[in-house]
Coordinates of C-alpha atoms in Angstrom, one line a residue:
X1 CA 0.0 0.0 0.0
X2 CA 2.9 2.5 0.5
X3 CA 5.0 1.5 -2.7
X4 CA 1.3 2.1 -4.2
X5 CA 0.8 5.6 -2.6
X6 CA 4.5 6.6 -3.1
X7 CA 4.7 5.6 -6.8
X8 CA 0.9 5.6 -7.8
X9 CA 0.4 3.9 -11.2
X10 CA 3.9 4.6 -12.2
X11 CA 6.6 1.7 -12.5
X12 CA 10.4 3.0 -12.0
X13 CA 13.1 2.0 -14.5
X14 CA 16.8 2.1 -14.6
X15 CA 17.2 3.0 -18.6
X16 CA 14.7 4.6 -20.9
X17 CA 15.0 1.1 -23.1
X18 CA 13.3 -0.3 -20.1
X19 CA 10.7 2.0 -19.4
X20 CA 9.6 1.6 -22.8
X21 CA 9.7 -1.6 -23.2
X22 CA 7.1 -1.8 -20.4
X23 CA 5.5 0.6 -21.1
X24 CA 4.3 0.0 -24.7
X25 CA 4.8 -3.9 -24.3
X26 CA 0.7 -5.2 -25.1
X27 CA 0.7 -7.0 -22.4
X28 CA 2.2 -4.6 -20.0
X29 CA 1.2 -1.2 -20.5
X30 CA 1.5 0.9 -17.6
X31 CA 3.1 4.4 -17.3
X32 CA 6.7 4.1 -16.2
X33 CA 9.4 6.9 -14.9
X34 CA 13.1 6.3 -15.1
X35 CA 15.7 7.6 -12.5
X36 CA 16.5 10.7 -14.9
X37 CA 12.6 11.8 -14.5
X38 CA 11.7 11.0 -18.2
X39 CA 7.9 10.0 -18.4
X40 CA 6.3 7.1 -20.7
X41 CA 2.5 6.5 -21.1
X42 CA 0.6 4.5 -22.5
X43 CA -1.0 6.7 -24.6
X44 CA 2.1 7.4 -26.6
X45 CA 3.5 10.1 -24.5
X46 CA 7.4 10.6 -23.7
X47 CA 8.4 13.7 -21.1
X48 CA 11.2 14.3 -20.6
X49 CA 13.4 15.3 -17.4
X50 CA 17.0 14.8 -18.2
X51 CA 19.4 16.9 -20.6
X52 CA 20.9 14.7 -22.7
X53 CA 24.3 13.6 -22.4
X54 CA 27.0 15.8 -23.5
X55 CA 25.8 19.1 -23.1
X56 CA 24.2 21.7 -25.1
X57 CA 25.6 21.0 -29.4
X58 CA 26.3 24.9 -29.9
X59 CA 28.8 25.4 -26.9
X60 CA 30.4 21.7 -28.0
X61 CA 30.4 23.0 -31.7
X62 CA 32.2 25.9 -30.3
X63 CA 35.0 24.0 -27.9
X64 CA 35.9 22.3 -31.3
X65 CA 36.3 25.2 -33.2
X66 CA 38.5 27.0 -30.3
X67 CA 40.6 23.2 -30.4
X68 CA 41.2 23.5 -34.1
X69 CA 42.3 27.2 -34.0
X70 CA 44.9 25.8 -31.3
X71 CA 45.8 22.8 -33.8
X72 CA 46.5 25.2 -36.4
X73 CA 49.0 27.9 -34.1
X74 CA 50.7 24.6 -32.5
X75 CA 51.0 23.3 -35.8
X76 CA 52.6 26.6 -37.6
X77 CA 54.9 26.9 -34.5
X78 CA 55.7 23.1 -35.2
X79 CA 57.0 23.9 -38.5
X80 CA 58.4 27.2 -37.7
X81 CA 60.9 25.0 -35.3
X82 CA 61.5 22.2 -37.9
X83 CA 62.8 25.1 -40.5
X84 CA 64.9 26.2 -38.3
X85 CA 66.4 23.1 -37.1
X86 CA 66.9 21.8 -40.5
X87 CA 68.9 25.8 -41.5
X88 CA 70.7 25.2 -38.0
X89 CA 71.9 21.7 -39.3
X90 CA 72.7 22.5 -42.7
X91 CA 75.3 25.2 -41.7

């Protein structure tokens, strides 16, 4: 009776595969939350509480940009050195 007052018609999952398998299985069908707060019904439903994983795209999409500018100094500096090692051991 507590579980039941606690959790009402709602069955808690681990993973979303699991919550939908449950939920939309025919001979299943009950409403099911998983541990992130992401809501499946019946009905067709999907609610969602998490972020996903990984952030938001733009600032990522960003990071990589900033990472390839680095690249491309490190990599200019890289052959600045090798030019003048190879004039240093031509002399």
């Amino acid at each position: 009776a507590a579980m039941k007052y606690v959790f009402g018609g709602f069955l808690v999952c681990d993973t979303p595969e699991t919550a939908k398998q449950v939920t939309f299985h025919p001979n299943v069908r009950v409403r099911s939350v998983t541990k992130d707060g992401d809501l499946y019904d019946p009905a067709g439903t999907i609610t969602g509480g998490s972020a996903p994983k990984g952030g938001n795209l733009l600032m990522r999409l960003q990071e990589v940009s900033d990472l390839e500018k680095r690249v491309y100094a490190q990599r200019k500096e890289w052959e600045q050195a090798q030019a003048q090692l190879q004039k240093m051991q031509a002399m």
